[in-house]
Coordinates of N, CA and C and ligand atoms in Angstrom, one line a residue:
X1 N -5.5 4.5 24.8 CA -5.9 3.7 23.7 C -5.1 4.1 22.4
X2 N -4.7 3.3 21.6 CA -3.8 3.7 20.7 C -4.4 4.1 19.1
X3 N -4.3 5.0 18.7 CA -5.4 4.9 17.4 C -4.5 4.8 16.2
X4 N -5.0 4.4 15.4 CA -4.3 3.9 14.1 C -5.1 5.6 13.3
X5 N -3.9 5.9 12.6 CA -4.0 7.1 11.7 C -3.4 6.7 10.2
X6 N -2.3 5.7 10.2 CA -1.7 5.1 8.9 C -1.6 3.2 9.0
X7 N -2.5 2.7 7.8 CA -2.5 1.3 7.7 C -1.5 1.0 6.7
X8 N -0.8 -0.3 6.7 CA 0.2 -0.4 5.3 C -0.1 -2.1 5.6
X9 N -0.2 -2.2 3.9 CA -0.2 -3.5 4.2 C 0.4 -4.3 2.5
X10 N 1.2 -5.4 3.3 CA 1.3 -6.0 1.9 C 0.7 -6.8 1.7
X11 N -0.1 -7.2 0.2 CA -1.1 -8.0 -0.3 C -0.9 -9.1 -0.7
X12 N -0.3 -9.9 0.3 CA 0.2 -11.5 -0.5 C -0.8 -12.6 -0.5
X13 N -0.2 -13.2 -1.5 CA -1.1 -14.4 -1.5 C -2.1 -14.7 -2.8
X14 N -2.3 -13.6 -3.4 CA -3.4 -13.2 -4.8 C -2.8 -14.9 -5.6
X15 N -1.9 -15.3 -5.7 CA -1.1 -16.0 -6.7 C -2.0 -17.3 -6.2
X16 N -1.4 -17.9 -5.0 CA -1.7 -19.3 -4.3 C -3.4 -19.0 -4.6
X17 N -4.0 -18.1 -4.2 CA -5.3 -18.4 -3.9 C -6.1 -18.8 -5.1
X18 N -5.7 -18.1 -6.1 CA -6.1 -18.4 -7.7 C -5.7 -19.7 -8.0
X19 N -5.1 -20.5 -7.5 CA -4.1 -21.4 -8.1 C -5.3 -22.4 -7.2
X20 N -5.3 -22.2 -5.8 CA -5.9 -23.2 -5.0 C -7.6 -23.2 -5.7
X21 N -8.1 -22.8 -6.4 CA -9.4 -22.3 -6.4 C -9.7 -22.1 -8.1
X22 N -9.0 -22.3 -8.9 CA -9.1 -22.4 -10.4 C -7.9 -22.4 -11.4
X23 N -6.8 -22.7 -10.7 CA -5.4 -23.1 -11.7 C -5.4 -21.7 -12.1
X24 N -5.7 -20.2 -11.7 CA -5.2 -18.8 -12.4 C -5.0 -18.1 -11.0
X25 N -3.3 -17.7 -11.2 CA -2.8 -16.9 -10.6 C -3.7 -15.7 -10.8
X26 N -3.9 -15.5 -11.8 CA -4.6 -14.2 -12.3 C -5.8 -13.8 -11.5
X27 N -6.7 -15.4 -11.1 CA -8.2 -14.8 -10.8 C -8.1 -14.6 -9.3
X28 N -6.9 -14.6 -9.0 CA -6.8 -14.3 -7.5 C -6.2 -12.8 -7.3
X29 N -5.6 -12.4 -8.4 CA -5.5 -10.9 -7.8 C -6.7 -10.2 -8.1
X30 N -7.5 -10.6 -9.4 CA -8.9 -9.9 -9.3 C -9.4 -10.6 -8.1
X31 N -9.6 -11.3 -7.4 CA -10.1 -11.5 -6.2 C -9.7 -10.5 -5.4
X32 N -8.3 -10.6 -5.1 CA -7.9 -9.3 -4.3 C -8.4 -8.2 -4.5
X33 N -9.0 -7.8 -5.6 CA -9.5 -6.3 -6.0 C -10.8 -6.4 -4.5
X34 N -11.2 -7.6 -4.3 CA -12.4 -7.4 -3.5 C -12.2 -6.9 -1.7
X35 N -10.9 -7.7 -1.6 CA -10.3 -7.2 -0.3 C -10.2 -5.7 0.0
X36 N -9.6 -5.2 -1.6 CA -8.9 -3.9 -1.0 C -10.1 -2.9 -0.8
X37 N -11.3 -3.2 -1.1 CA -12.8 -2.9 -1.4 C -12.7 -2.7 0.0
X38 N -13.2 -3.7 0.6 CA -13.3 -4.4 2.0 C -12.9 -3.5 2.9
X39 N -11.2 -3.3 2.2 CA -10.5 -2.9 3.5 C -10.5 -1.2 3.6
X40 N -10.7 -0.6 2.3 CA -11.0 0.7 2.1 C -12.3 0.9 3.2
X41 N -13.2 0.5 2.7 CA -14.3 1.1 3.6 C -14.1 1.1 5.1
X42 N -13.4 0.1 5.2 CA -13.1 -0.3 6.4 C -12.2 0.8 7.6
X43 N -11.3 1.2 6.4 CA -10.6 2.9 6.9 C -11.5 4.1 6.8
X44 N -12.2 4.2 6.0 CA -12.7 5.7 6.1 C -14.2 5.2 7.6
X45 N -14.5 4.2 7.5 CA -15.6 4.0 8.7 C -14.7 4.0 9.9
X46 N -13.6 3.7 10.3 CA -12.8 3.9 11.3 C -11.8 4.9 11.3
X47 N -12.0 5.8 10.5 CA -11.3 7.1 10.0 C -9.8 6.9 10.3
X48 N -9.4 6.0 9.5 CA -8.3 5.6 9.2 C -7.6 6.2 8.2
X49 N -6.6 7.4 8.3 CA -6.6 8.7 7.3 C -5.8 8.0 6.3
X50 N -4.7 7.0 6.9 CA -3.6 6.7 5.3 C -3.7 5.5 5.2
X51 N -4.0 5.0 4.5 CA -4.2 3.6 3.8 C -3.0 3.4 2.4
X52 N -1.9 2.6 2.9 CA -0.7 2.4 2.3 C -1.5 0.8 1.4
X53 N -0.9 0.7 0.0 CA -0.9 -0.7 -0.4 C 0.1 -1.1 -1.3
X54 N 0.7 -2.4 -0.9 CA 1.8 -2.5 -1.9 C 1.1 -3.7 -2.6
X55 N 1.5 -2.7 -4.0 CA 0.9 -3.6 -5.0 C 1.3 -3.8 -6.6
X56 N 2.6 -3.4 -6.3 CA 3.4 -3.7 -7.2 C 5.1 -3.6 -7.0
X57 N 5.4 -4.2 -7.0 CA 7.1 -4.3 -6.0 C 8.0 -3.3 -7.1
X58 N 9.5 -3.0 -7.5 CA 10.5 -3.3 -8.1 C 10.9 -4.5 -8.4
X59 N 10.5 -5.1 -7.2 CA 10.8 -6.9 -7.6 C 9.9 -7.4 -8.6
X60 N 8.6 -7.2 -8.8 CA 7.6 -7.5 -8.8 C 7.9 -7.7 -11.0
X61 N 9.1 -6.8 -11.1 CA 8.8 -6.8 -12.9 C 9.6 -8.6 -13.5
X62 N 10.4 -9.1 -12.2 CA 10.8 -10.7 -12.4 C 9.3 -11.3 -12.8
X63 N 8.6 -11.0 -12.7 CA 7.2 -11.9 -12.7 C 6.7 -11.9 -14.4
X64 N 6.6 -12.8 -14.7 CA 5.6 -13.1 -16.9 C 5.1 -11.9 -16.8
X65 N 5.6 -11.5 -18.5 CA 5.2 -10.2 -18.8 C 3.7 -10.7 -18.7
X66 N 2.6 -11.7 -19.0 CA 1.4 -12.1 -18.8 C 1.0 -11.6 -17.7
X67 N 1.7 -12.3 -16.5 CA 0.8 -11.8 -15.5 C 1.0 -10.0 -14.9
X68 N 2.1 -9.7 -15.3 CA 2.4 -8.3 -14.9 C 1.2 -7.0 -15.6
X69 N 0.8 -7.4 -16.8 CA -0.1 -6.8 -18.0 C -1.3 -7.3 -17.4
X70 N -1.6 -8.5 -16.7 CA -3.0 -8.7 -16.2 C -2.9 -7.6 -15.1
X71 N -1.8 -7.5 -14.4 CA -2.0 -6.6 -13.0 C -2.3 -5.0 -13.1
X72 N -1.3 -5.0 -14.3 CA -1.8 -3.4 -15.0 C -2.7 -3.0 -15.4
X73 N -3.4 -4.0 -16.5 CA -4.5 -4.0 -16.6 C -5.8 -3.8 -15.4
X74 N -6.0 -4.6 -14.5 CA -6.6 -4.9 -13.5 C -6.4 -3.6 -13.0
X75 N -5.5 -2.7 -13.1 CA -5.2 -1.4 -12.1 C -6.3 -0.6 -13.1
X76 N -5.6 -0.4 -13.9 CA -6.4 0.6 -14.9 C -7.8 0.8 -15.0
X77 N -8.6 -0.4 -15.1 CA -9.5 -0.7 -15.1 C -10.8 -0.4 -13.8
X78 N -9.9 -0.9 -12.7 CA -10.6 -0.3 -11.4 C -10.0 1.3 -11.4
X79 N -9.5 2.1 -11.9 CA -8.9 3.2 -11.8 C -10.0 3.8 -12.5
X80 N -10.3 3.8 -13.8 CA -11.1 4.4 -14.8 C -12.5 3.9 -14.1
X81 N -13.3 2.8 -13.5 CA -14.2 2.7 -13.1 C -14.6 3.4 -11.8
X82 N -13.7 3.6 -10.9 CA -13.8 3.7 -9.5 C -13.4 5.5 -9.2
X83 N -12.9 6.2 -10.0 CA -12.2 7.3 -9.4 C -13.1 8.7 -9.4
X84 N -14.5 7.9 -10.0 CA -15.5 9.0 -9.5 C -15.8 9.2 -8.8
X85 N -16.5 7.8 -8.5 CA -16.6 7.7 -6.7 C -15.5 8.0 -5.6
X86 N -14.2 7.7 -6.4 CA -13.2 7.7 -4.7 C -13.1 9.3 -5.1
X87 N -13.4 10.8 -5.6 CA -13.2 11.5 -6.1 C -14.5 12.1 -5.1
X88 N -15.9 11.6 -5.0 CA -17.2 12.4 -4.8 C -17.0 11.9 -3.2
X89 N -16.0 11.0 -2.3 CA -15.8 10.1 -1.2 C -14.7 11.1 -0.7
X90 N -14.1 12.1 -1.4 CA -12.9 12.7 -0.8 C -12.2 12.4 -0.7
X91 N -11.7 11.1 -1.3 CA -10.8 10.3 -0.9 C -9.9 11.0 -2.0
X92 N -8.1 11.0 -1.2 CA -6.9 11.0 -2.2 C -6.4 10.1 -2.7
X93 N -5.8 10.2 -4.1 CA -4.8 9.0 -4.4 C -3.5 9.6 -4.4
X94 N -2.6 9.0 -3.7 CA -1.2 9.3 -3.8 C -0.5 7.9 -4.9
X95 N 0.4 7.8 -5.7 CA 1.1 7.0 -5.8 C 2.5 7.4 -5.1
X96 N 3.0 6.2 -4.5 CA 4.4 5.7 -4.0 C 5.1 5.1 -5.1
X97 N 6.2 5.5 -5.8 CA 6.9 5.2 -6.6 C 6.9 5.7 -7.7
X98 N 8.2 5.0 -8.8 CA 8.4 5.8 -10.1 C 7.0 5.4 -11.1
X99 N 6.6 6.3 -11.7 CA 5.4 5.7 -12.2 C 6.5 5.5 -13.8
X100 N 6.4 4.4 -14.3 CA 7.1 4.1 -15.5 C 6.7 2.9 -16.0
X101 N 5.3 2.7 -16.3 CA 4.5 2.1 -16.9 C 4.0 1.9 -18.2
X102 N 3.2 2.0 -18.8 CA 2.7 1.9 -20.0 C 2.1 4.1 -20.0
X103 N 2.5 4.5 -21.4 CA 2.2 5.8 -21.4 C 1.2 6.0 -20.9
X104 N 0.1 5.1 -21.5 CA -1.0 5.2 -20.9 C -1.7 5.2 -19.5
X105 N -0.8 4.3 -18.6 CA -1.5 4.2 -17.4 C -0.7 5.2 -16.6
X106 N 0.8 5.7 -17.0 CA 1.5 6.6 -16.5 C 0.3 8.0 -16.4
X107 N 0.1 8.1 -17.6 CA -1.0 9.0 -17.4 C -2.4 9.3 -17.1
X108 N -2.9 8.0 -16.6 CA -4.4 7.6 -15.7 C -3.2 8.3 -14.6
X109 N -2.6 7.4 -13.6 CA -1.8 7.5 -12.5 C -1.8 9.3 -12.3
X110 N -1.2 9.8 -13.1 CA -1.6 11.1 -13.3 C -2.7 11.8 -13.0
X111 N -3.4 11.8 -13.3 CA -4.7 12.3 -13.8 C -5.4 11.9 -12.3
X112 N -5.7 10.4 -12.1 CA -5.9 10.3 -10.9 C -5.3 11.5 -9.7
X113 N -3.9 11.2 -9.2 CA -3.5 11.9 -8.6 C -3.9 13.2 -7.9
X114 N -3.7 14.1 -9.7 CA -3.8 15.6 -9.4 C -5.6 15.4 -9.1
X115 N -6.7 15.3 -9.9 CA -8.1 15.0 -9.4 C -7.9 15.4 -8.1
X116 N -7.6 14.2 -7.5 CA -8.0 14.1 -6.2 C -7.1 14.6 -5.1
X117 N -5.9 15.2 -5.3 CA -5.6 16.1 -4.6 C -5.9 16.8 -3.7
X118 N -6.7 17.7 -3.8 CA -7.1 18.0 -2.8 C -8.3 17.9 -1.2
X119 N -8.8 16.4 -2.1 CA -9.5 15.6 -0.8 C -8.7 15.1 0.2
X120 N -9.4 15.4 1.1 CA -8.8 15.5 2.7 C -9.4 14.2 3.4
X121 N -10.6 13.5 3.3 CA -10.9 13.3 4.3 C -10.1 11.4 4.7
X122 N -9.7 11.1 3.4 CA -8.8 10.2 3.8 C -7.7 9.2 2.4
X123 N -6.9 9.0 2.4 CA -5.6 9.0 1.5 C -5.2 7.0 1.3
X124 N -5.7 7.3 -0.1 CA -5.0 5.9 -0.1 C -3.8 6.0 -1.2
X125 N -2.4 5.6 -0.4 CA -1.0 5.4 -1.1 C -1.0 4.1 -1.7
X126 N -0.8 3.9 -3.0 CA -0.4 3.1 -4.1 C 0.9 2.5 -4.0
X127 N 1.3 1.5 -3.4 CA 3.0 1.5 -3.6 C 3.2 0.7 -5.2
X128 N 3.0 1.6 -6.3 CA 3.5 0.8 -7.6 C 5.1 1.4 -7.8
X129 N 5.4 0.5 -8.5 CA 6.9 0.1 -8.8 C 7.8 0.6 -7.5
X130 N 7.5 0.2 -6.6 CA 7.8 0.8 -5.0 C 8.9 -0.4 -4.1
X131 N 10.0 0.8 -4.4 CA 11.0 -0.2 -3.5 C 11.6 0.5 -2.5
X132 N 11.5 0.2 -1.1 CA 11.9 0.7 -0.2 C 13.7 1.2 -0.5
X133 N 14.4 0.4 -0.8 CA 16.2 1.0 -0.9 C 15.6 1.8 -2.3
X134 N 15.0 1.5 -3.4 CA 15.1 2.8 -4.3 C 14.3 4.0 -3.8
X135 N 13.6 3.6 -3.0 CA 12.9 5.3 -2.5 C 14.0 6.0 -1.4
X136 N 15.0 5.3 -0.9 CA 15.9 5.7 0.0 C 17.1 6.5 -1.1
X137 N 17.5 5.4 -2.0 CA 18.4 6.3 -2.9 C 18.1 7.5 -3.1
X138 N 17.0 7.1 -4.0 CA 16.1 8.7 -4.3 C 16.3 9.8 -3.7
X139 N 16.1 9.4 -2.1 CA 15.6 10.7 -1.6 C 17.6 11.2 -0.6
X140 N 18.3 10.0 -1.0 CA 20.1 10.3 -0.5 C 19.9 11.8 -1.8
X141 N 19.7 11.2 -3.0 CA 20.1 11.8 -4.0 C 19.5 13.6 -4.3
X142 N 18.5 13.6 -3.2 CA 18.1 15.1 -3.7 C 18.2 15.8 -2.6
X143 N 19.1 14.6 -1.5 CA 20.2 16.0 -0.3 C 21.3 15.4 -0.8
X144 N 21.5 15.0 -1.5 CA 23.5 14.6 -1.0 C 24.0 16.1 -1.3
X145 N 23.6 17.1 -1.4 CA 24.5 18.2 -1.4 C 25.1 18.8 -0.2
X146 N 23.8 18.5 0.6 CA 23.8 19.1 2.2 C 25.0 18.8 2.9
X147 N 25.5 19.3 3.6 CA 26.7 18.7 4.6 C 26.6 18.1 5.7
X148 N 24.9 18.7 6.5 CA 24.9 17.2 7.3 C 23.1 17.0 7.0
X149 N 23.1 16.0 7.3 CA 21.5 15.2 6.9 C 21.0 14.6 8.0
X150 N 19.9 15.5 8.2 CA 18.9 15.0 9.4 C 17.8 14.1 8.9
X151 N 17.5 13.6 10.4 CA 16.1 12.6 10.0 C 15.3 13.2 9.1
X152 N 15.2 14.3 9.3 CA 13.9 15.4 8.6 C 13.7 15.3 7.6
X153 N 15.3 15.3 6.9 CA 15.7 16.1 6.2 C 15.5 14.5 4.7
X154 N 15.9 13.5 5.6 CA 15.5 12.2 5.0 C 13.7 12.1 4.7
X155 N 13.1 12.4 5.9 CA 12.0 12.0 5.8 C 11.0 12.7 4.7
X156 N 11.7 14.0 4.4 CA 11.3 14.9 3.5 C 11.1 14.7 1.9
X157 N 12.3 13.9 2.0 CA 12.8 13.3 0.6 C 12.6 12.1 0.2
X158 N 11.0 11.6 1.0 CA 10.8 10.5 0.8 C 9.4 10.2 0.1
X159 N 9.4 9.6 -1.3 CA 8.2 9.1 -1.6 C 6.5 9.6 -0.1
X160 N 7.4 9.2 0.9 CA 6.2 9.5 1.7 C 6.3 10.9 2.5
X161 N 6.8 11.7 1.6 CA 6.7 12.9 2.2 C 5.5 13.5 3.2
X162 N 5.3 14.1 4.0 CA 4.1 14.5 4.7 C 3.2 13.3 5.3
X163 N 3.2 12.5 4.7 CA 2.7 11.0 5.7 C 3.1 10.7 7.0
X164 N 2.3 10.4 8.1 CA 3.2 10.0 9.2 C 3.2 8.4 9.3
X165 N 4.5 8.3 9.7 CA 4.5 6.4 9.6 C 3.8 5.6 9.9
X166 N 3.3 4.7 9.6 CA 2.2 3.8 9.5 C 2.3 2.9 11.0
X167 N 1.5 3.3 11.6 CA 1.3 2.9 13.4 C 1.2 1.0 13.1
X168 N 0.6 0.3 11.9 CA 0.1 -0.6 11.6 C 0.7 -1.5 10.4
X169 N 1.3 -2.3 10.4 CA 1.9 -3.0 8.8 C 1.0 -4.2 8.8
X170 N 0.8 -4.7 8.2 CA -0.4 -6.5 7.9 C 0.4 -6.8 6.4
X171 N 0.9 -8.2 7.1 CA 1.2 -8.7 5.9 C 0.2 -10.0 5.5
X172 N -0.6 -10.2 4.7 CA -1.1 -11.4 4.7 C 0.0 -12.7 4.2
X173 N -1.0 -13.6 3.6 CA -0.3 -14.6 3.1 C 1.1 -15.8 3.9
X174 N 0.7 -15.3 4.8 CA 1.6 -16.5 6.0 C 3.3 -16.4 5.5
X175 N 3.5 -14.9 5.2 CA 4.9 -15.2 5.3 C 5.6 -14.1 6.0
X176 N 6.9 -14.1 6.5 CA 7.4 -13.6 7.5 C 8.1 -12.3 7.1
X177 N 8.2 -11.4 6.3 CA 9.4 -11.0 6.4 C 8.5 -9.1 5.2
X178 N 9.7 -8.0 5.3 CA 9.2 -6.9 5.0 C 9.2 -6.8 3.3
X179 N 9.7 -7.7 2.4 CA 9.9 -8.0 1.2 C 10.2 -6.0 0.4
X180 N 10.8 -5.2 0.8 CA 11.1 -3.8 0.6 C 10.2 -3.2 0.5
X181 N 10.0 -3.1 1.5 CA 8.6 -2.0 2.0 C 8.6 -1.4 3.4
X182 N 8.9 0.0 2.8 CA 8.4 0.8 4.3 C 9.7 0.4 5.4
X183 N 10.7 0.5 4.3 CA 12.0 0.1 5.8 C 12.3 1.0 7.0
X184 N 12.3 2.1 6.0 CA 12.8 3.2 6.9 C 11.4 3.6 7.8
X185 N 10.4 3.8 7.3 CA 9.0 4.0 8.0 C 8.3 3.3 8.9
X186 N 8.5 2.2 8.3 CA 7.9 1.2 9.3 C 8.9 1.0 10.5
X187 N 10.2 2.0 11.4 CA 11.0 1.5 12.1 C 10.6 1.0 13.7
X188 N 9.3 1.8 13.9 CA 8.5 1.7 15.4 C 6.9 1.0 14.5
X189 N 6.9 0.9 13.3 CA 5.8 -0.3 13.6 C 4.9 -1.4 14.3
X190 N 3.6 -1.3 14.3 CA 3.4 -2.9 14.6 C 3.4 -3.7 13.6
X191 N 3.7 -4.7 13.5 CA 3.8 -5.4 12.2 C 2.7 -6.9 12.3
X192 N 1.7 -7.1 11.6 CA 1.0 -8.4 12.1 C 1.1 -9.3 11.2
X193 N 1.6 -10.3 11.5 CA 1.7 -10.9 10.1 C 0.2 -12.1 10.1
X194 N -0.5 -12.2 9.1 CA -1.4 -13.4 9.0 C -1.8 -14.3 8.1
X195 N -1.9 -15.2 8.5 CA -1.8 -16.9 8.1 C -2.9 -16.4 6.5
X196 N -3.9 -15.9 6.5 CA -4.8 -15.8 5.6 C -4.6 -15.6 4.2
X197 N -4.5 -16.0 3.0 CA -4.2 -15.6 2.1 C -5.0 -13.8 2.0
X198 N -4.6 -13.3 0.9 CA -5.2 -11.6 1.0 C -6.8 -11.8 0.5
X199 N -7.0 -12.7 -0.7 CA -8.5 -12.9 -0.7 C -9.5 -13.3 0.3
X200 N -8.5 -14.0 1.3 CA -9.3 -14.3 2.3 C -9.2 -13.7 3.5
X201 N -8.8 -12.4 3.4 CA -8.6 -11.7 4.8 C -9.8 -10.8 4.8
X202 N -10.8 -10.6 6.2 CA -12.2 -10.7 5.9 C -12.0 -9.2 7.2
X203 N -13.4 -8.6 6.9 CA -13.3 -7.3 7.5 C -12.6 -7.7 9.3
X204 N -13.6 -9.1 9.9 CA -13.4 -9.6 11.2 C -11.5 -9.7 11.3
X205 N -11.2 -10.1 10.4 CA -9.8 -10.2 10.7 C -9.3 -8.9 11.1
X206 N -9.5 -7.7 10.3 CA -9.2 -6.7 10.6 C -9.2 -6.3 12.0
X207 N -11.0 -6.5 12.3 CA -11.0 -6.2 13.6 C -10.3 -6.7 14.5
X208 N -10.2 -8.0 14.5 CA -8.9 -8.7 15.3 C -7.7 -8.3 15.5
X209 N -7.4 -7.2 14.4 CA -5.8 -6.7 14.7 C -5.8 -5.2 14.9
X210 N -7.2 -4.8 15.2 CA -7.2 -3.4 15.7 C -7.2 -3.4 16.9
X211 N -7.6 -4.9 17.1 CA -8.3 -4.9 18.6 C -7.2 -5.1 19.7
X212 N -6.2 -6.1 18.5 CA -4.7 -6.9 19.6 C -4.2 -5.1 19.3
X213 N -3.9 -4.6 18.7 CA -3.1 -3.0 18.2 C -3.1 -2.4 19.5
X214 N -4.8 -2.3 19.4 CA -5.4 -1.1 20.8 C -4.8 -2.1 22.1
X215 N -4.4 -3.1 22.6 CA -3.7 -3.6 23.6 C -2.5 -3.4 24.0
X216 N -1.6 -3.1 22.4 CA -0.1 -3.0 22.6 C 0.3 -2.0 23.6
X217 N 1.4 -2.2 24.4 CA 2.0 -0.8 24.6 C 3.2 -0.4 24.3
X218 N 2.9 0.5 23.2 CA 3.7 1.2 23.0 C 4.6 2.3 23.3
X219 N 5.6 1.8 23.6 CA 7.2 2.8 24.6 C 7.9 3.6 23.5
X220 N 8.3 3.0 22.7 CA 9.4 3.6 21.5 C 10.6 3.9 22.7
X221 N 11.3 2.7 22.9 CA 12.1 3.1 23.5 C 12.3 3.3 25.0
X222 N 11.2 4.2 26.0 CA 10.8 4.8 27.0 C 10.4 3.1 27.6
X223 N 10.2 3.0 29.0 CA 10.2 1.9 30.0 C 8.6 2.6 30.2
Ligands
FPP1 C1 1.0 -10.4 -4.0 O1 0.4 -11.7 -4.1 C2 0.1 -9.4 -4.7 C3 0.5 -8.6 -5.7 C4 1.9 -8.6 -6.3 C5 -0.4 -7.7 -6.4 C6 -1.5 -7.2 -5.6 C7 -2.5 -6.5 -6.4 C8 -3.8 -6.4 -6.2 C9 -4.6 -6.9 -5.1 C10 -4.6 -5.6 -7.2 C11 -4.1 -4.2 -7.3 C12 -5.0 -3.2 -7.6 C13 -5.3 -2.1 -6.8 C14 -6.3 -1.2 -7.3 C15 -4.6 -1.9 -5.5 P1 1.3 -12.8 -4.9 O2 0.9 -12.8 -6.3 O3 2.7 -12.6 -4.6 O4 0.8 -14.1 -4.2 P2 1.6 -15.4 -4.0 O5 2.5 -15.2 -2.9 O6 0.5 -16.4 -3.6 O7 2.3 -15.8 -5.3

């Protein structure tokens, strides 16, 4: 049986579903706040150790400085509310990417962080301002001295340092494709993509893709 140890997932859809349901892009990523709720519990009850979320691209700063300041906002706010609990829960926060925000939330992002550092019992990765090719530069740039470069030696130098690759990707929001995320990590992934916007992806969905997961068989290569 195959166990999932790392979930990643990108959160699409927040935009449409606001839009379908009250003309605000906006009230759909606070919607989304309720998913990631959802989906959190949903990992530490199925001891699901790394919980990856992308949730804010490189791409992502093309979008109204309006709605980018609602997203930040919206972060900060579940950050400052929530991190006693995810703190007394054992839970880690890692962020994935450059944190180059507002001073302020640079320094929640912070603060969060070190806090919870040393909870073990299960890790949720942040992908803010998180671009797969800029985490790849990044991590060329702090071996390009070496003369030869191993996998290792890449994997080391990666935003996801000490993480093991995520057995599981979910993309919501019915579209196809890895939008820079997790290129190099996700290379033996399962990847699910589904039709559901992210507001509407419901604990049962989950189960439905742990359940198709635990069926796969996985070779990596091997017959
Ligand atoms: C993609 O949907 C979603 C985002 C860019 C943001 C996701 C953020 C959250 C769910 C809240 C983040 C907060 C925490 C604490 C993780 P989209 O806006 O691209 O949707 P669309 O494709 O319908 O336009």
């Amino acid at each position: 049986m195959n166990s999932v140890k790392h979930m990643a997932i990108i959160m699409d859809g927040n935009g449409r579903w606001g839009l379908k349901h009250r003309k605000s892009r906006n009230l759909g990523h606070k919607e989304g706040l309720k998913t990631v709720e959802m989906v959190m519990r949903y990992c530490i009850k199925n001891q699901v150790k790394f919980l990856t979320l992308y949730a804010f691209s490189t791409e992502n700063w093309k979008r109204p400085l309006k709605e980018r300041n609602y997203l930040f906002n919206l972060l900060e706010i579940y950050i400052k509310e929530k991190l006693e609990k995810i703190h007394k829960e054992k839970i880690r926060i890692k962020i994935l990417g450059e944190k180059n925000f507002s001073k302020r939330l640079n320094k929640l992002l912070d603060f969060a962080e070190k806090k919870t550092l040393k909870n073990t019992r299960m890790q949720i990765n942040l992908a803010l301002n998180y671009g797969s090719k800029k985490e790849l530069v990044y991590a060329f740039n702090k071996i390009k001295k070496k003369k030869r470069i191993s996998e290792n030696d890449i994997n080391n130098s990666l935003y996801t340092k000490n993480i093991p690759d995520p057995e599981i990707l979910i993309r919501t929001g019915n579209t196809q494709r890895l939008s820079n995320f997790l290129l190099w990590q996700a290379a033996y992934t399962e990847i699910f993509f589904e039709k559901k916007l992210w507001p509407d992806f419901k604990n049962e969905d989950l189960n439905k893709i742990m359940k198709r997961f635990s069926k796969i068989k996985r070779n990596f290569g091997k017959i």
